[in-house]
């Protein structure tokens, strides 16, 4: 992917960057067949068509009595001729009689209505109706939920419990899904140590690895990691070469710069190609995208909050597209701003924000710190509040809110 059209400040708009990345994303074509109960979180590789009707036959929506509305006696007093529990098939309903029936039980032939038990009184082996029913009352028709030959779930859907329940209802027990993506996380820097190791002077814990690993695993991705890569060109090249042999995507944080100890840029360029972009988003202006052979490489910024924003708003949609998902756009909804800010900046800003109900309306306001080096504020927030580039914020302005519940699932 070659150069970009950027705004007057040399920054590529967020929407343009995302569109370019998604246009270049290639869905993996390998699939596998899994049992239904192992398919949650996977992406469906074929559209499912129902072989049956759901429900397969008309059934009762209530506990009560099944009757034929054309053969009711004037006094609405009928002999009870049979009892039909769920899972049983009743006999032909004789004219002028009623069948005791329970919720979900199949409607017997000859019946066309069910009178709920609360509107009936029992007198020995007879039942007295308190009202005259109409044909179709309290009956769920065959195929009310799903008709045979209709689409159950479309190709490209990332399956959750809702989908599995619907698929189970039509009797399908094995599904063709795309295989899991394999993503290699590259973290470089002699200053990094892993949690649990001694953190001497000048060292910091490798938080970005765990941020990325957690978000990738939420997407059902197989995460690969060879440990922290030292600040040498040879070690960086070796790590990238190994990653390109076994991963579908290589994802790094930081190190794609021109400093004396930043070797990722040179290593990627020596093994493939690399494009460095300056995005009009805050936090997270620098982003790298390229390939090592046929394996895409994405380099995120190094600051922890910038990693969070760029992964969720840019890398996540790209990964979903690689997984074969048909819906990749970050989920959002409009909320009112619970604050005012006169200053406008030339970048789309993603504030870590919390929600609050006021007078029946939903408001959002930023949490305590918005520094790109501060990750703890994301734990206090419920999502990102997006302020478009060059826009100030007035109290009660409508803005887009991206909930973590949707982004991290």
PDB file of N, CA and C in Angstrom, residues 307-379:
ATOM      1  N   UNK A 307      -1.776   2.543  22.595  1.00  0.00           N
ATOM      2  CA  UNK A 307      -1.931   1.147  22.170  1.00  0.00           C
ATOM      3  C   UNK A 307      -3.395   0.732  22.263  1.00  0.00           C
ATOM      4  N   UNK A 308      -4.041   1.091  23.372  1.00  0.00           N
ATOM      5  CA  UNK A 308      -5.443   0.731  23.575  1.00  0.00           C
ATOM      6  C   UNK A 308      -6.326   1.329  22.488  1.00  0.00           C
ATOM      7  N   UNK A 309      -6.150   2.614  22.207  1.00  0.00           N
ATOM      8  CA  UNK A 309      -6.996   3.294  21.216  1.00  0.00           C
ATOM      9  C   UNK A 309      -6.755   2.740  19.820  1.00  0.00           C
ATOM     10  N   UNK A 310      -5.492   2.659  19.410  1.00  0.00           N
ATOM     11  CA  UNK A 310      -5.216   2.230  18.037  1.00  0.00           C
ATOM     12  C   UNK A 310      -5.569   0.762  17.813  1.00  0.00           C
ATOM     13  N   UNK A 311      -5.406  -0.060  18.834  1.00  0.00           N
ATOM     14  CA  UNK A 311      -5.815  -1.452  18.648  1.00  0.00           C
ATOM     15  C   UNK A 311      -7.328  -1.552  18.482  1.00  0.00           C
ATOM     16  N   UNK A 312      -8.080  -0.957  19.400  1.00  0.00           N
ATOM     17  CA  UNK A 312      -9.531  -1.123  19.382  1.00  0.00           C
ATOM     18  C   UNK A 312     -10.191  -0.431  18.200  1.00  0.00           C
ATOM     19  N   UNK A 313      -9.654   0.710  17.777  1.00  0.00           N
ATOM     20  CA  UNK A 313     -10.309   1.468  16.716  1.00  0.00           C
ATOM     21  C   UNK A 313      -9.768   1.139  15.324  1.00  0.00           C
ATOM     22  N   UNK A 314      -8.566   0.591  15.235  1.00  0.00           N
ATOM     23  CA  UNK A 314      -7.960   0.347  13.925  1.00  0.00           C
ATOM     24  C   UNK A 314      -7.571  -1.123  13.745  1.00  0.00           C
ATOM     25  N   UNK A 315      -6.759  -1.656  14.671  1.00  0.00           N
ATOM     26  CA  UNK A 315      -6.296  -3.037  14.502  1.00  0.00           C
ATOM     27  C   UNK A 315      -7.432  -4.036  14.644  1.00  0.00           C
ATOM     28  N   UNK A 316      -8.337  -3.797  15.591  1.00  0.00           N
ATOM     29  CA  UNK A 316      -9.436  -4.747  15.807  1.00  0.00           C
ATOM     30  C   UNK A 316     -10.307  -4.908  14.566  1.00  0.00           C
ATOM     31  N   UNK A 317     -10.788  -3.825  13.913  1.00  0.00           N
ATOM     32  CA  UNK A 317     -11.569  -4.021  12.685  1.00  0.00           C
ATOM     33  C   UNK A 317     -10.780  -4.770  11.612  1.00  0.00           C
ATOM     34  N   UNK A 318      -9.481  -4.485  11.511  1.00  0.00           N
ATOM     35  CA  UNK A 318      -8.641  -5.174  10.523  1.00  0.00           C
ATOM     36  C   UNK A 318      -8.582  -6.676  10.824  1.00  0.00           C
ATOM     37  N   UNK A 319      -8.405  -7.018  12.084  1.00  0.00           N
ATOM     38  CA  UNK A 319      -8.361  -8.423  12.480  1.00  0.00           C
ATOM     39  C   UNK A 319      -9.695  -9.124  12.228  1.00  0.00           C
ATOM     40  N   UNK A 320     -10.796  -8.442  12.523  1.00  0.00           N
ATOM     41  CA  UNK A 320     -12.109  -9.035  12.263  1.00  0.00           C
ATOM     42  C   UNK A 320     -12.291  -9.310  10.775  1.00  0.00           C
ATOM     43  N   UNK A 321     -11.811  -8.375   9.929  1.00  0.00           N
ATOM     44  CA  UNK A 321     -11.901  -8.593   8.488  1.00  0.00           C
ATOM     45  C   UNK A 321     -11.055  -9.789   8.076  1.00  0.00           C
ATOM     46  N   UNK A 322      -9.869  -9.951   8.660  1.00  0.00           N
ATOM     47  CA  UNK A 322      -9.034 -11.108   8.358  1.00  0.00           C
ATOM     48  C   UNK A 322      -9.703 -12.405   8.803  1.00  0.00           C
ATOM     49  N   UNK A 323     -10.507 -12.339   9.867  1.00  0.00           N
ATOM     50  CA  UNK A 323     -11.204 -13.525  10.362  1.00  0.00           C
ATOM     51  C   UNK A 323     -12.418 -13.885   9.521  1.00  0.00           C
ATOM     52  N   UNK A 324     -12.783 -13.015   8.574  1.00  0.00           N
ATOM     53  CA  UNK A 324     -13.945 -13.279   7.740  1.00  0.00           C
ATOM     54  C   UNK A 324     -15.229 -12.667   8.248  1.00  0.00           C
ATOM     55  N   UNK A 325     -15.145 -11.799   9.260  1.00  0.00           N
ATOM     56  CA  UNK A 325     -16.350 -11.174   9.815  1.00  0.00           C
ATOM     57  C   UNK A 325     -16.973 -10.213   8.809  1.00  0.00           C
ATOM     58  N   UNK A 326     -18.290 -10.232   8.740  1.00  0.00           N
ATOM     59  CA  UNK A 326     -19.003  -9.301   7.864  1.00  0.00           C
ATOM     60  C   UNK A 326     -19.240  -7.957   8.534  1.00  0.00           C
ATOM     61  N   UNK A 327     -19.253  -7.923   9.866  1.00  0.00           N
ATOM     62  CA  UNK A 327     -19.464  -6.670  10.608  1.00  0.00           C
ATOM     63  C   UNK A 327     -18.190  -6.364  11.384  1.00  0.00           C
ATOM     64  N   UNK A 328     -17.480  -5.312  10.986  1.00  0.00           N
ATOM     65  CA  UNK A 328     -16.188  -5.007  11.608  1.00  0.00           C
ATOM     66  C   UNK A 328     -16.132  -3.615  12.223  1.00  0.00           C
ATOM     67  N   UNK A 329     -17.103  -2.755  11.916  1.00  0.00           N
ATOM     68  CA  UNK A 329     -17.055  -1.381  12.410  1.00  0.00           C
ATOM     69  C   UNK A 329     -17.142  -1.360  13.926  1.00  0.00           C
ATOM     70  N   UNK A 330     -16.331  -0.523  14.588  1.00  0.00           N
ATOM     71  CA  UNK A 330     -16.423  -0.414  16.048  1.00  0.00           C
ATOM     72  C   UNK A 330     -17.828   0.024  16.466  1.00  0.00           C
ATOM     73  N   UNK A 331     -18.462  -0.681  17.412  1.00  0.00           N
ATOM     74  CA  UNK A 331     -19.828  -0.326  17.817  1.00  0.00           C
ATOM     75  C   UNK A 331     -19.857   0.987  18.585  1.00  0.00           C
ATOM     76  N   UNK A 332     -20.865   1.800  18.315  1.00  0.00           N
ATOM     77  CA  UNK A 332     -20.985   3.077  19.025  1.00  0.00           C
ATOM     78  C   UNK A 332     -22.446   3.507  19.059  1.00  0.00           C
ATOM     79  N   UNK A 333     -22.750   4.476  19.908  1.00  0.00           N
ATOM     80  CA  UNK A 333     -24.082   5.064  19.973  1.00  0.00           C
ATOM     81  C   UNK A 333     -23.940   6.513  20.435  1.00  0.00           C
ATOM     82  N   UNK A 334     -24.943   7.362  20.137  1.00  0.00           N
ATOM     83  CA  UNK A 334     -24.836   8.774  20.504  1.00  0.00           C
ATOM     84  C   UNK A 334     -25.172   9.015  21.974  1.00  0.00           C
ATOM     85  N   UNK A 335     -24.399   9.907  22.591  1.00  0.00           N
ATOM     86  CA  UNK A 335     -24.669  10.357  23.955  1.00  0.00           C
ATOM     87  C   UNK A 335     -24.480  11.866  23.986  1.00  0.00           C
ATOM     88  N   UNK A 336     -24.962  12.487  25.053  1.00  0.00           N
ATOM     89  CA  UNK A 336     -24.763  13.924  25.227  1.00  0.00           C
ATOM     90  C   UNK A 336     -23.479  14.184  26.007  1.00  0.00           C
ATOM     91  N   UNK A 337     -22.803  15.255  25.649  1.00  0.00           N
ATOM     92  CA  UNK A 337     -21.587  15.620  26.374  1.00  0.00           C
ATOM     93  C   UNK A 337     -21.969  16.220  27.721  1.00  0.00           C
ATOM     94  N   UNK A 338     -21.292  15.723  28.754  1.00  0.00           N
ATOM     95  CA  UNK A 338     -21.537  16.251  30.093  1.00  0.00           C
ATOM     96  C   UNK A 338     -20.478  17.241  30.512  1.00  0.00           C
ATOM     97  N   UNK A 339     -19.880  17.920  29.547  1.00  0.00           N
ATOM     98  CA  UNK A 339     -18.819  18.886  29.838  1.00  0.00           C
ATOM     99  C   UNK A 339     -18.720  19.867  28.675  1.00  0.00           C
ATOM    100  N   UNK A 340     -17.861  20.846  28.821  1.00  0.00           N
ATOM    101  CA  UNK A 340     -17.652  21.856  27.784  1.00  0.00           C
ATOM    102  C   UNK A 340     -16.151  21.984  27.536  1.00  0.00           C
ATOM    103  N   UNK A 341     -15.777  22.110  26.251  1.00  0.00           N
ATOM    104  CA  UNK A 341     -14.375  22.367  25.922  1.00  0.00           C
ATOM    105  C   UNK A 341     -14.323  23.246  24.683  1.00  0.00           C
ATOM    106  N   UNK A 342     -13.827  24.437  24.850  1.00  0.00           N
ATOM    107  CA  UNK A 342     -13.792  25.391  23.740  1.00  0.00           C
ATOM    108  C   UNK A 342     -12.661  25.105  22.763  1.00  0.00           C
ATOM    109  N   UNK A 343     -11.597  24.511  23.249  1.00  0.00           N
ATOM    110  CA  UNK A 343     -10.429  24.273  22.398  1.00  0.00           C
ATOM    111  C   UNK A 343     -10.726  23.140  21.416  1.00  0.00           C
ATOM    112  N   UNK A 344     -10.384  23.349  20.153  1.00  0.00           N
ATOM    113  CA  UNK A 344     -10.512  22.318  19.125  1.00  0.00           C
ATOM    114  C   UNK A 344      -9.123  21.924  18.645  1.00  0.00           C
ATOM    115  N   UNK A 345      -8.956  20.640  18.345  1.00  0.00           N
ATOM    116  CA  UNK A 345      -7.658  20.169  17.865  1.00  0.00           C
ATOM    117  C   UNK A 345      -7.838  19.550  16.479  1.00  0.00           C
ATOM    118  N   UNK A 346      -6.762  19.439  15.695  1.00  0.00           N
ATOM    119  CA  UNK A 346      -6.888  18.945  14.311  1.00  0.00           C
ATOM    120  C   UNK A 346      -6.932  17.429  14.194  1.00  0.00           C
ATOM    121  N   UNK A 347      -7.227  16.733  15.307  1.00  0.00           N
ATOM    122  CA  UNK A 347      -7.275  15.270  15.267  1.00  0.00           C
ATOM    123  C   UNK A 347      -8.570  14.781  15.906  1.00  0.00           C
ATOM    124  N   UNK A 348      -9.078  13.652  15.439  1.00  0.00           N
ATOM    125  CA  UNK A 348     -10.163  12.976  16.158  1.00  0.00           C
ATOM    126  C   UNK A 348      -9.606  12.514  17.500  1.00  0.00           C
ATOM    127  N   UNK A 349     -10.279  12.892  18.578  1.00  0.00           N
ATOM    128  CA  UNK A 349      -9.785  12.532  19.903  1.00  0.00           C
ATOM    129  C   UNK A 349     -10.707  11.497  20.530  1.00  0.00           C
ATOM    130  N   UNK A 350     -10.091  10.469  21.107  1.00  0.00           N
ATOM    131  CA  UNK A 350     -10.839   9.407  21.763  1.00  0.00           C
ATOM    132  C   UNK A 350     -10.570   9.497  23.257  1.00  0.00           C
ATOM    133  N   UNK A 351     -11.504  10.122  23.960  1.00  0.00           N
ATOM    134  CA  UNK A 351     -11.369  10.316  25.398  1.00  0.00           C
ATOM    135  C   UNK A 351     -11.834   9.075  26.139  1.00  0.00           C
ATOM    136  N   UNK A 352     -11.087   8.672  27.160  1.00  0.00           N
ATOM    137  CA  UNK A 352     -11.579   7.639  28.060  1.00  0.00           C
ATOM    138  C   UNK A 352     -12.644   8.293  28.939  1.00  0.00           C
ATOM    139  N   UNK A 353     -13.876   7.793  28.838  1.00  0.00           N
ATOM    140  CA  UNK A 353     -15.016   8.506  29.420  1.00  0.00           C
ATOM    141  C   UNK A 353     -15.921   7.557  30.189  1.00  0.00           C
ATOM    142  N   UNK A 354     -16.680   8.159  31.104  1.00  0.00           N
ATOM    143  CA  UNK A 354     -17.675   7.416  31.876  1.00  0.00           C
ATOM    144  C   UNK A 354     -19.064   7.952  31.529  1.00  0.00           C
ATOM    145  N   UNK A 355     -20.067   7.126  31.785  1.00  0.00           N
ATOM    146  CA  UNK A 355     -21.458   7.467  31.473  1.00  0.00           C
ATOM    147  C   UNK A 355     -22.235   7.779  32.742  1.00  0.00           C
ATOM    148  N   UNK A 356     -23.259   8.612  32.590  1.00  0.00           N
ATOM    149  CA  UNK A 356     -24.112   8.975  33.727  1.00  0.00           C
ATOM    150  C   UNK A 356     -25.502   9.305  33.214  1.00  0.00           C
ATOM    151  N   UNK A 357     -26.520   8.798  33.929  1.00  0.00           N
ATOM    152  CA  UNK A 357     -27.909   9.152  33.602  1.00  0.00           C
ATOM    153  C   UNK A 357     -28.277  10.435  34.331  1.00  0.00           C
ATOM    154  N   UNK A 358     -28.828  11.389  33.573  1.00  0.00           N
ATOM    155  CA  UNK A 358     -29.334  12.622  34.171  1.00  0.00           C
ATOM    156  C   UNK A 358     -30.689  12.933  33.546  1.00  0.00           C
ATOM    157  N   UNK A 359     -31.681  12.996  34.383  1.00  0.00           N
ATOM    158  CA  UNK A 359     -33.026  13.363  33.907  1.00  0.00           C
ATOM    159  C   UNK A 359     -33.452  12.502  32.721  1.00  0.00           C
ATOM    160  N   UNK A 360     -33.165  11.206  32.817  1.00  0.00           N
ATOM    161  CA  UNK A 360     -33.607  10.281  31.782  1.00  0.00           C
ATOM    162  C   UNK A 360     -32.787  10.291  30.520  1.00  0.00           C
ATOM    163  N   UNK A 361     -31.636  10.984  30.508  1.00  0.00           N
ATOM    164  CA  UNK A 361     -30.776  11.020  29.330  1.00  0.00           C
ATOM    165  C   UNK A 361     -29.362  10.595  29.710  1.00  0.00           C
ATOM    166  N   UNK A 362     -28.645  10.046  28.719  1.00  0.00           N
ATOM    167  CA  UNK A 362     -27.310   9.522  28.958  1.00  0.00           C
ATOM    168  C   UNK A 362     -26.263  10.560  28.585  1.00  0.00           C
ATOM    169  N   UNK A 363     -25.380  10.838  29.536  1.00  0.00           N
ATOM    170  CA  UNK A 363     -24.303  11.806  29.337  1.00  0.00           C
ATOM    171  C   UNK A 363     -22.957  11.099  29.497  1.00  0.00           C
ATOM    172  N   UNK A 364     -21.938  11.657  28.851  1.00  0.00           N
ATOM    173  CA  UNK A 364     -20.583  11.136  28.982  1.00  0.00           C
ATOM    174  C   UNK A 364     -19.633  12.269  29.303  1.00  0.00           C
ATOM    175  N   UNK A 365     -18.615  11.956  30.118  1.00  0.00           N
ATOM    176  CA  UNK A 365     -17.597  12.939  30.484  1.00  0.00           C
ATOM    177  C   UNK A 365     -16.267  12.216  30.646  1.00  0.00           C
ATOM    178  N   UNK A 366     -15.153  12.878  30.351  1.00  0.00           N
ATOM    179  CA  UNK A 366     -13.850  12.227  30.465  1.00  0.00           C
ATOM    180  C   UNK A 366     -13.497  11.909  31.907  1.00  0.00           C
ATOM    181  N   UNK A 367     -12.761  10.802  32.100  1.00  0.00           N
ATOM    182  CA  UNK A 367     -12.247  10.465  33.424  1.00  0.00           C
ATOM    183  C   UNK A 367     -10.981  11.263  33.680  1.00  0.00           C
ATOM    184  N   UNK A 368     -10.330  11.028  34.828  1.00  0.00           N
ATOM    185  CA  UNK A 368      -9.382  11.991  35.374  1.00  0.00           C
ATOM    186  C   UNK A 368      -8.198  12.323  34.492  1.00  0.00           C
ATOM    187  N   UNK A 369      -7.532  11.364  33.854  1.00  0.00           N
ATOM    188  CA  UNK A 369      -6.321  11.668  33.086  1.00  0.00           C
ATOM    189  C   UNK A 369      -6.452  11.146  31.675  1.00  0.00           C
ATOM    190  N   UNK A 370      -6.081  11.981  30.707  1.00  0.00           N
ATOM    191  CA  UNK A 370      -6.131  11.601  29.301  1.00  0.00           C
ATOM    192  C   UNK A 370      -4.736  11.490  28.695  1.00  0.00           C
ATOM    193  N   UNK A 371      -3.708  11.471  29.517  1.00  0.00           N
ATOM    194  CA  UNK A 371      -2.343  11.325  29.016  1.00  0.00           C
ATOM    195  C   UNK A 371      -2.197   9.991  28.292  1.00  0.00           C
ATOM    196  N   UNK A 372      -1.454   9.992  27.200  1.00  0.00           N
ATOM    197  CA  UNK A 372      -1.264   8.749  26.450  1.00  0.00           C
ATOM    198  C   UNK A 372      -0.402   7.749  27.209  1.00  0.00           C
ATOM    199  N   UNK A 373       0.279   8.221  28.261  1.00  0.00           N
ATOM    200  CA  UNK A 373       1.072   7.325  29.073  1.00  0.00           C
ATOM    201  C   UNK A 373       0.331   6.749  30.257  1.00  0.00           C
ATOM    202  N   UNK A 374      -0.927   7.146  30.433  1.00  0.00           N
ATOM    203  CA  UNK A 374      -1.716   6.702  31.584  1.00  0.00           C
ATOM    204  C   UNK A 374      -2.727   5.661  31.130  1.00  0.00           C
ATOM    205  N   UNK A 375      -2.551   4.423  31.586  1.00  0.00           N
ATOM    206  CA  UNK A 375      -3.471   3.346  31.221  1.00  0.00           C
ATOM    207  C   UNK A 375      -4.550   3.134  32.271  1.00  0.00           C
ATOM    208  N   UNK A 376      -4.271   3.506  33.519  1.00  0.00           N
ATOM    209  CA  UNK A 376      -5.202   3.219  34.609  1.00  0.00           C
ATOM    210  C   UNK A 376      -6.550   3.900  34.417  1.00  0.00           C
ATOM    211  N   UNK A 377      -6.591   5.020  33.699  1.00  0.00           N
ATOM    212  CA  UNK A 377      -7.871   5.703  33.491  1.00  0.00           C
ATOM    213  C   UNK A 377      -8.819   4.880  32.638  1.00  0.00           C
ATOM    214  N   UNK A 378      -8.286   3.951  31.839  1.00  0.00           N
ATOM    215  CA  UNK A 378      -9.167   3.106  31.023  1.00  0.00           C
ATOM    216  C   UNK A 378      -9.985   2.155  31.883  1.00  0.00           C
ATOM    217  N   UNK A 379      -9.451   1.801  33.059  1.00  0.00           N
ATOM    218  CA  UNK A 379     -10.188   0.916  33.962  1.00  0.00           C
ATOM    219  C   UNK A 379     -11.349   1.661  34.613  1.00  0.00           C
TER     220      UNK A 379
END
